[in-house]
CSV table of C-alpha atoms and ligand atoms in Angstrom, one decimal:
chain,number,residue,atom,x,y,z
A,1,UNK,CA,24.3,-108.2,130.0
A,2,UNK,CA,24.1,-111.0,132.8
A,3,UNK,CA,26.7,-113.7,131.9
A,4,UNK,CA,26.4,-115.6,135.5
A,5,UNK,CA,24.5,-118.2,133.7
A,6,UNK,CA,27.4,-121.0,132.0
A,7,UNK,CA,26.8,-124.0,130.2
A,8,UNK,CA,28.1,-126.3,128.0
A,9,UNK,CA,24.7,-127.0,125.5
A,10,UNK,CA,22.9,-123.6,126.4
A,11,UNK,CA,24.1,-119.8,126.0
A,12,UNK,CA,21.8,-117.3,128.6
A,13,UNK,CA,22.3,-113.6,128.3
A,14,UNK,CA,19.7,-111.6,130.9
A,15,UNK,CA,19.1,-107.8,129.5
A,16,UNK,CA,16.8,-105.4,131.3
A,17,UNK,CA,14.7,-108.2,132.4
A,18,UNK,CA,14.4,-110.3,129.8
A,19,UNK,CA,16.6,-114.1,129.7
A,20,UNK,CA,17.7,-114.7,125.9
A,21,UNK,CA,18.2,-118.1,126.5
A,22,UNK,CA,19.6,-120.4,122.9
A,23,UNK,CA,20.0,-123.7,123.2
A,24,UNK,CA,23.6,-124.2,121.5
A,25,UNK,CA,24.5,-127.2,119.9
A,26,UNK,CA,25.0,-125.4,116.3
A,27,UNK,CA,27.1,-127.8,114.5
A,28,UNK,CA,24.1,-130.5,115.5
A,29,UNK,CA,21.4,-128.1,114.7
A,30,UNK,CA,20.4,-127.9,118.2
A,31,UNK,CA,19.4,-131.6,118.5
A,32,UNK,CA,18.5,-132.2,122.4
A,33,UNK,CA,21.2,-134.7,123.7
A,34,UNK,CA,20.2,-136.0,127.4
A,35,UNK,CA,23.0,-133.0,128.1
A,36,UNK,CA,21.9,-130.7,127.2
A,37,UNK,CA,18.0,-131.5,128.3
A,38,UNK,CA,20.3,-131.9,131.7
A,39,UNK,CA,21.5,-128.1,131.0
A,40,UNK,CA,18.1,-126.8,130.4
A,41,UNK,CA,16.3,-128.3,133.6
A,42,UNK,CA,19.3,-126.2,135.3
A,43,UNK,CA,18.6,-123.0,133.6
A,44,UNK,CA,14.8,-122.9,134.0
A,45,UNK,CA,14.8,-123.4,138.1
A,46,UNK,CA,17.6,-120.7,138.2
A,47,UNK,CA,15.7,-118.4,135.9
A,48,UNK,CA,12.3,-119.1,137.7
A,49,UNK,CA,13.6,-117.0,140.6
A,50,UNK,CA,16.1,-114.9,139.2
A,51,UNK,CA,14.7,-112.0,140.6
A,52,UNK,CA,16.5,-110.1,137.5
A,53,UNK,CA,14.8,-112.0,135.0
A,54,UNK,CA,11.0,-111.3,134.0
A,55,UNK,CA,10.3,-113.0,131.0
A,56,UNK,CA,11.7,-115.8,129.5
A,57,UNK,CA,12.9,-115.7,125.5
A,58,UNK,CA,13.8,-119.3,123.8
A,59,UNK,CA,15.7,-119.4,120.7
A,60,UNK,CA,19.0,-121.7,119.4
A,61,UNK,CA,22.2,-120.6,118.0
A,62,UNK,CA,22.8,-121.1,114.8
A,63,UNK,CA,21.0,-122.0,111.1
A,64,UNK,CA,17.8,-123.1,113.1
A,65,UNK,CA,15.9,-123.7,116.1
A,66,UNK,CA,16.0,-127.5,116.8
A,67,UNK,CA,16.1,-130.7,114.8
A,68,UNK,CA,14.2,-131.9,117.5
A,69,UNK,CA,16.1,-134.8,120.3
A,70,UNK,CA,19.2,-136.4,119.3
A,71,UNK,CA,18.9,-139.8,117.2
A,72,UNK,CA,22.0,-141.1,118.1
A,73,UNK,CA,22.5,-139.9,121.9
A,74,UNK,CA,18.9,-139.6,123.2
A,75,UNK,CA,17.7,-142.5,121.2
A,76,UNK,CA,20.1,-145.1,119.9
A,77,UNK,CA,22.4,-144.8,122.4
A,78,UNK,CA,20.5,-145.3,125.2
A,79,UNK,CA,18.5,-148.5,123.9
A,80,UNK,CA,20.4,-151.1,126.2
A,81,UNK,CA,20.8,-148.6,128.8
A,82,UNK,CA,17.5,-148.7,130.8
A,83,UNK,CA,18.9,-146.3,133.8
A,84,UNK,CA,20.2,-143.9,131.8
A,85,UNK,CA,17.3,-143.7,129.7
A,86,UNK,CA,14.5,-143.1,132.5
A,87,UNK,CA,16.9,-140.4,133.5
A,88,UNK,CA,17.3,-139.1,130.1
A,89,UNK,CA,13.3,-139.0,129.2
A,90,UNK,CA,12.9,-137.9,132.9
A,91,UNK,CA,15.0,-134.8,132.5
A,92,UNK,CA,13.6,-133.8,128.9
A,93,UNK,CA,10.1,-134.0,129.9
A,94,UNK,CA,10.9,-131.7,132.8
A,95,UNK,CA,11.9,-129.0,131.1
A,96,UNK,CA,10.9,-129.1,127.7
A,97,UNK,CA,6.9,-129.5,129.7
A,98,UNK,CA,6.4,-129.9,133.3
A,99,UNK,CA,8.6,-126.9,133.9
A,100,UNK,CA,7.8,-125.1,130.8
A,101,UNK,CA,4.2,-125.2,130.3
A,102,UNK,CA,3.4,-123.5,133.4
A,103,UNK,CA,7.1,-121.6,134.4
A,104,UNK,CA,6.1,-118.8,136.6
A,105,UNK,CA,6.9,-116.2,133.8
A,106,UNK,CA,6.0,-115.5,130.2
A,107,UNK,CA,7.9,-117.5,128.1
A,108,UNK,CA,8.3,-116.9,124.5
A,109,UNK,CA,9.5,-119.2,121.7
A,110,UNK,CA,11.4,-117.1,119.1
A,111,UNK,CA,11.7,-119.5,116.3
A,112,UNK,CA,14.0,-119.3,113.3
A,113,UNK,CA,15.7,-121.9,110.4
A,114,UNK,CA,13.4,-125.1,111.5
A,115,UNK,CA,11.8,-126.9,114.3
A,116,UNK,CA,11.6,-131.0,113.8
A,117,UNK,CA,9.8,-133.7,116.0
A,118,UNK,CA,10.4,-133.4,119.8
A,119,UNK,CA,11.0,-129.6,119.5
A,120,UNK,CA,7.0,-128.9,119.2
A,121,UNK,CA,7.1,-130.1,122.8
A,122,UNK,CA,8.6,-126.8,123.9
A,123,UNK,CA,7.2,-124.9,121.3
A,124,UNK,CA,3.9,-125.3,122.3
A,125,UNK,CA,4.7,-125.0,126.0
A,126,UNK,CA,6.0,-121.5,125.7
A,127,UNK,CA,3.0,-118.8,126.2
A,128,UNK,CA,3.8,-117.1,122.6
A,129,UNK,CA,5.9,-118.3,119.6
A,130,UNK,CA,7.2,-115.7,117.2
A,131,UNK,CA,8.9,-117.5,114.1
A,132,UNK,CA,10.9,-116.1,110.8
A,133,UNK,CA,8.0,-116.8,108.0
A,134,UNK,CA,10.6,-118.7,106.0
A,135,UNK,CA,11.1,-120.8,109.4
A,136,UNK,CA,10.3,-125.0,108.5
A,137,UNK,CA,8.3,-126.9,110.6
A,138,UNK,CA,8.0,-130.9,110.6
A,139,UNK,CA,6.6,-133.7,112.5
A,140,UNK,CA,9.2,-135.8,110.7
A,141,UNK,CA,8.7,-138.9,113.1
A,142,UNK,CA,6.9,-141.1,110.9
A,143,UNK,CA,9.8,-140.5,108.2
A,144,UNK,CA,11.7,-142.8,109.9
A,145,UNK,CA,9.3,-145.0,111.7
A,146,UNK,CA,8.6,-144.1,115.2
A,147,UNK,CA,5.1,-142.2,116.5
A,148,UNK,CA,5.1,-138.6,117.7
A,149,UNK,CA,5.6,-139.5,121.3
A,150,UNK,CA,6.8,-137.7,124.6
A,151,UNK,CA,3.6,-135.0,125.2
A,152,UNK,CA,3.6,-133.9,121.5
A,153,UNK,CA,0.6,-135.7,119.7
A,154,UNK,CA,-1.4,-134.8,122.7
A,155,UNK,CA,-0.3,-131.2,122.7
A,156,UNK,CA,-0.5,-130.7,119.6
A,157,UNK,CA,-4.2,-132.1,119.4
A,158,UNK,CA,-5.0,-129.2,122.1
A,159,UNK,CA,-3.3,-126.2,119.8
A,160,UNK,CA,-4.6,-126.7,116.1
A,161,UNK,CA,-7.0,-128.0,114.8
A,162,UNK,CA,-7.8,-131.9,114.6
A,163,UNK,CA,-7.5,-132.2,110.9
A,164,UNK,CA,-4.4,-130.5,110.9
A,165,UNK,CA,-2.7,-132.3,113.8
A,166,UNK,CA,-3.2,-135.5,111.7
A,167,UNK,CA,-2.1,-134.1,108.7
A,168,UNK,CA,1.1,-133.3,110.4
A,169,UNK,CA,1.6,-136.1,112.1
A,170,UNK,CA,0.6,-138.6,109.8
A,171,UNK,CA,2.4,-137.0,106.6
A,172,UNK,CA,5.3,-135.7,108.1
A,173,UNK,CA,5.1,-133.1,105.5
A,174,UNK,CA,7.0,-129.6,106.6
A,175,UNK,CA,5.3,-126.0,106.6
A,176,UNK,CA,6.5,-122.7,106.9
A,177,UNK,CA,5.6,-120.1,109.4
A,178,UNK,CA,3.0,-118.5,107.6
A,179,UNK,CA,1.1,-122.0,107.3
A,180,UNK,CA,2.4,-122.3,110.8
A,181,UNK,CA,0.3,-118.9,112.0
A,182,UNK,CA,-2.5,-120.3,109.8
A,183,UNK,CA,-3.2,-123.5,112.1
A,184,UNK,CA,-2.2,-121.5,115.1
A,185,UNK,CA,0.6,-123.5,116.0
A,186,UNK,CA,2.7,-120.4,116.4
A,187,UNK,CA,1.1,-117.0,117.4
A,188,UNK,CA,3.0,-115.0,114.9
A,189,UNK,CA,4.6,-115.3,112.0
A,190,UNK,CA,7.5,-112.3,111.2
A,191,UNK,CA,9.9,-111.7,108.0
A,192,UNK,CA,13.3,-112.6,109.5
A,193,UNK,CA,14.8,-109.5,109.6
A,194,UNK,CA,12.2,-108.3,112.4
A,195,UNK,CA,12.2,-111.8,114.2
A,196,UNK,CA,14.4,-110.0,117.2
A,197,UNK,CA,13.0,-107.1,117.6
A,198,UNK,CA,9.3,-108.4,117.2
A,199,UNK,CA,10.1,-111.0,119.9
A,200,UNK,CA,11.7,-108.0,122.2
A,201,UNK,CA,8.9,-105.8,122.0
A,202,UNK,CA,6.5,-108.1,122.9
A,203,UNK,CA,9.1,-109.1,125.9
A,204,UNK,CA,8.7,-105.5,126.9
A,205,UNK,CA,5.6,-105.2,126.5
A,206,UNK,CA,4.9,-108.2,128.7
A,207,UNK,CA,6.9,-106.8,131.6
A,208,UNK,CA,4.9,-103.5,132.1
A,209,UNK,CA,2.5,-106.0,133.1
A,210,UNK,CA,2.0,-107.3,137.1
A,211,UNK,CA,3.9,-110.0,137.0
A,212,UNK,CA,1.9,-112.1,139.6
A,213,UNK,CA,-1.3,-111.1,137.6
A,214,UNK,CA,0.7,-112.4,134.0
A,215,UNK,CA,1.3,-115.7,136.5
A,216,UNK,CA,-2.1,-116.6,137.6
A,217,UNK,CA,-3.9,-115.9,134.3
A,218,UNK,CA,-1.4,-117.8,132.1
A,219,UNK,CA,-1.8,-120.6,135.1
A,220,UNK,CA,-5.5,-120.4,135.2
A,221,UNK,CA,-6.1,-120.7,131.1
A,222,UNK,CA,-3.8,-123.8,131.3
A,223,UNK,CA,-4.4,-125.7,134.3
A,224,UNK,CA,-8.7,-125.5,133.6
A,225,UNK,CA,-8.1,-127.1,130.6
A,226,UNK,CA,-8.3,-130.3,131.7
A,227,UNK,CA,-11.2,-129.3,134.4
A,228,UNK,CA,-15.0,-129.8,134.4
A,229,UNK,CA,-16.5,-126.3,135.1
A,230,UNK,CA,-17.5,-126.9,138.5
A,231,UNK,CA,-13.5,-127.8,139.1
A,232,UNK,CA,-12.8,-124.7,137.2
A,233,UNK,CA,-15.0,-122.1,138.9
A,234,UNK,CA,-13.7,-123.5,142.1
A,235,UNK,CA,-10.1,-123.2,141.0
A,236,UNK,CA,-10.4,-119.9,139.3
A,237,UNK,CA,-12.0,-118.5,142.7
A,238,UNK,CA,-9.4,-119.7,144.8
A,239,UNK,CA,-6.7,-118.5,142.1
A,240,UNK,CA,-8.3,-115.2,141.9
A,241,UNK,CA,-7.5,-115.1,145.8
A,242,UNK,CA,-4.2,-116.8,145.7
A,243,UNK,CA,-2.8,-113.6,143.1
A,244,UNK,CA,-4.1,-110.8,146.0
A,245,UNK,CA,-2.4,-112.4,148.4
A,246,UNK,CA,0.9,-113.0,146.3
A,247,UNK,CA,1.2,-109.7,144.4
A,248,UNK,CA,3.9,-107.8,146.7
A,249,UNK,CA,2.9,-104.8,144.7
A,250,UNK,CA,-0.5,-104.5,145.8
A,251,UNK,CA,-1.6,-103.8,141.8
A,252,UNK,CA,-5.6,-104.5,142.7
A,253,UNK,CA,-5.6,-101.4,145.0
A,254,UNK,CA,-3.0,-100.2,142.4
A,255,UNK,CA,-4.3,-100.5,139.6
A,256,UNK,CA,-8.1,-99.1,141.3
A,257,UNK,CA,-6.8,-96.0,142.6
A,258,UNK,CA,-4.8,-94.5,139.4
A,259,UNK,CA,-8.1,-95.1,137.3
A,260,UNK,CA,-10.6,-94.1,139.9
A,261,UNK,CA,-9.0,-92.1,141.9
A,262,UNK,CA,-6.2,-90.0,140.4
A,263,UNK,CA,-7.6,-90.9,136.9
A,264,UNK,CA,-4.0,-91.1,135.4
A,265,UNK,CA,-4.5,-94.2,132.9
A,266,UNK,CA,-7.3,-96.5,131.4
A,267,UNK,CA,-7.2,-99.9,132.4
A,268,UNK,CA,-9.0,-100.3,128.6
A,269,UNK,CA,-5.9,-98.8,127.0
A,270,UNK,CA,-3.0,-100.8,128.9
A,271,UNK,CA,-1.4,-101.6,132.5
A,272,UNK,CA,-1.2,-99.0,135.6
A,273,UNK,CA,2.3,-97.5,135.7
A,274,UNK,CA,4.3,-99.9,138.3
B,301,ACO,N1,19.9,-136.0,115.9
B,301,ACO,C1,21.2,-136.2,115.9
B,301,ACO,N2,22.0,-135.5,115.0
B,301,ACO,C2,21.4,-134.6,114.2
B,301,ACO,C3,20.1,-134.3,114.2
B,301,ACO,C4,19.3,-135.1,115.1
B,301,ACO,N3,17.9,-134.8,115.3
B,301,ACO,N4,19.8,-133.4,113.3
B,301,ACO,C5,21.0,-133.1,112.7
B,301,ACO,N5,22.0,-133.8,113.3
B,301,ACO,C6,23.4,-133.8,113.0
B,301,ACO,C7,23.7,-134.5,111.7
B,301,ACO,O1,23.9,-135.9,112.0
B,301,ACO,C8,25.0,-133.9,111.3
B,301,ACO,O2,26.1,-134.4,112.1
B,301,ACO,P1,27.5,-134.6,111.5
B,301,ACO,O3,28.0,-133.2,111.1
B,301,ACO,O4,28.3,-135.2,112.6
B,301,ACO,O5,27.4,-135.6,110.4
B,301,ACO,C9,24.8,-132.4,111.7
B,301,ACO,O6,23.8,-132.4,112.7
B,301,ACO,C10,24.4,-131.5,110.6
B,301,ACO,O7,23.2,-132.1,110.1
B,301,ACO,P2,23.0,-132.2,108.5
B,301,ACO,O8,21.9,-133.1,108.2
B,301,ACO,O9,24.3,-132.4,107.8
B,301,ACO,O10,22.6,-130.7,108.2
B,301,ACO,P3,21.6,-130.1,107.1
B,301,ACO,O11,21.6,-128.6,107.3
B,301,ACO,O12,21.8,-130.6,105.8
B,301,ACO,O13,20.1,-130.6,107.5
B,301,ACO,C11,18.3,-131.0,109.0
B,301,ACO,C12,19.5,-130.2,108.7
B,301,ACO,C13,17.2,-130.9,107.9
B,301,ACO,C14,17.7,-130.6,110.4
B,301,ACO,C15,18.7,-132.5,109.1
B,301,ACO,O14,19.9,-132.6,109.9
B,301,ACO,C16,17.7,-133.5,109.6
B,301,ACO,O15,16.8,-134.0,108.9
B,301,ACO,N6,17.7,-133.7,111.0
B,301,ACO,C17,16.7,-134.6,111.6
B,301,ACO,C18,15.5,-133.7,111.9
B,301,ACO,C19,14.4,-134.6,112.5
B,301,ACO,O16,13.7,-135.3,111.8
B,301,ACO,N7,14.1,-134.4,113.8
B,301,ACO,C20,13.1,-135.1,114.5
B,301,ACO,C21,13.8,-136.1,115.3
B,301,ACO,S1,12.6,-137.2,116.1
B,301,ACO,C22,12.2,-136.4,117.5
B,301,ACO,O17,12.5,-135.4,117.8
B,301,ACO,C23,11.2,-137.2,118.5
C-alpha cells in the first residue's frame, strides 16, 4: 500500500494499481465541507498522473457514503461571505464534475450506507457505481426547501429516466440500491458483504484493458452527448486518431498481430495480453 497521499478530509490507499480513495469525515457522515471539496480537487490532479495508479475507486469511511455538502459549512456559513463562497462552489464543482466526469481513468463509485443531495453529483460522474443493495439514496433537497442545484437535476435528467428524475426530485422520497439498479442510476447493485470485492474485480478487470483505449472511449460516449452527429462523427474521427497517436503501447498493432498473426487470444472473448 501507497500512503504518500495525506489529508485531513480524505484517506487514499493505492494497491496494485487501483486508488481506494474514502472521503473521511465519519462523525459527519461524509458531508462535503468546502475542505474537504479543497482536499479532493488535490487528490484527483495527483491521481490523474500517478503513473502507479490505474483506476480510480470512490467510497467514504464510515456508516455511509455521503450526506451530500455540508449545511452548516458549505451553505449557512458562507451566506454573507461572497469570496469564500465562489471559491467554495468553485472548488466542489471541480472535482465532484469537471474533473470527475471525464478523469483520464475509470473511476468507480463504490457506494454503501446512503448517498443524499449533492453526492449524486459525483455519483453519476464516476464511469460505474457499485452500491450495497440495502444502500439509501435521496434527493432530500426539497425536504428542506432549496432545488437540486449544482449539475445534479441536469445530470440526473441524462442517467434515468424522465419520470423518475422528477419523482426523485420532486418527492424527495429515498430508494434503495435495488430500486437504484432499476432506474439505472447505479450500474450495479451487490449484497454488502460482496460490495468490496465486486468493486475490486471489476477494478481489475478494468486494468487489463489499454488504458489510452479505456480513455478515449469513456471520453468519446461523454463528450458527443451534447454533439449533433455531424460534430460527433467529426470528433469521434479525430479521437479515433488522437488514441493511436497517444497509446505508448502500440495496442492497435498489438492487439492485430496476437489475433491475426500468432492467434494467441480473441479480441471477442477479452483484451490482448499487455
Ligand atoms: N451537513 C452537515 N452536517 C451533517 C450533514 C450534512 N449534510 N449530515 C449529517 N451531518 C452531521 C449532523 O449534523 C451530526 O452532527 P453532530 O454530531 O455535530 O450533531 C452528524 O453529522 C451525525 O448526523 P446525525 O443526523 O446525527 O446522524 P444519523 O445517522 O442519525 O442520520 C443522516 C444520518 C440520515 C445522513 C442525517 O444526518 C441527515 O439527514 N443528513 C442530511 C442529509 C441530506 O439531506 N443531505 C443533502 C444535503 S443538500 C445537498 O447536498 C445539496
Amino acid at each position: 500500500m501507497n500512503s504518500g497521499y495525506s489529508y485531513e478530509n480524505v484517506k487514499v490507499d493505492v494497491d496494485d494499481g487501483v486508488a481506494w480513495v474514502r472521503l473521511n469525515r465519519p462523525e459527519k457522515r461524509n458531508a462535503m465541507s468546502p475542505r474537504l471539496n479543497h482536499d479532493m480537487v488535490d487528490v484527483l490532479s495527483r491521481l490523474e498522473t500517478d503513473t502507479g495508479v490505474g483506476v480510480v475507486v470512490l467510497g467514504g469511511e464510515g456508516q455511509g457514503w455521503t450526506a451530500g455538502m455540508d449545511l452548516e459549512l458549505f451553505f449557512r456559513d458562507l451566506d454573507d461571505k461572497p469570496a469564500e463562497r465562489a471559491v467554495a462552489h468553485r472548488e466542489s464543482q471541480q472535482w465532484r464534475w469537471n474533473h470527475l466526469y471525464t478523469f483520464p481513468k475509470p473511476t468507480i463509485a463504490m457506494v454503501h450506507g446512503f448517498c443524499y443531495g449533492g453526492g449524486f453529483t459525483q455519483l453519476i460522474a464516476c464511469d460505474f457505481a457499485i452500491a450495497a443493495e440495502d444502500t439509501v439514496f435521496g434527493l432530500s433537497e426539497v425536504n428542506w426547501g432549496i432545488i437540486p442545484a449544482g449539475i445534479v437535476a441536469k445530470a440526473l435528467m441524462d442517467c434515468v429516466p424522465y419520470r423518475d428524475a422528477l419523482d426523485l426530485c420532486m418527492t424527495g422520497r429515498p430508494i434503495d440500491g435495488t430500486e437504484a439498479e432499476r432506474m439505472r442510476l447505479i450500474t450495479r447493485a451487490v449484497p454488502g458483504d460482496r460490495l468490496r470485492a465486486e468493486t475490486e474485480q471489476l477494478a481489475r478487470r478494468l486494468l487489463k484493458i489499454n488504458p489510452e483505449a479505456l480513455r478515449g472511449t469513456k471520453q468519446a460516449l461523454k463528450i458527443t452527448r451534447g454533439m449533433s452527429y455531424d460534430q460527433s462523427i467529426d470528433y469521434l474521427a479525430a479521437k479515433f486518431a488522437e488514441q493511436k497517436y497517444r497509446d505508448a503501447e502500440g495496442g492497435y498493432a498489438k492487439g492485430i498481430a496476437q489475433f491475426i498473426d500468432d492467434k494467441s487470444y480473441r479480441p471477442a472473448h477479452g483484451p490482448y495480453s499487455r
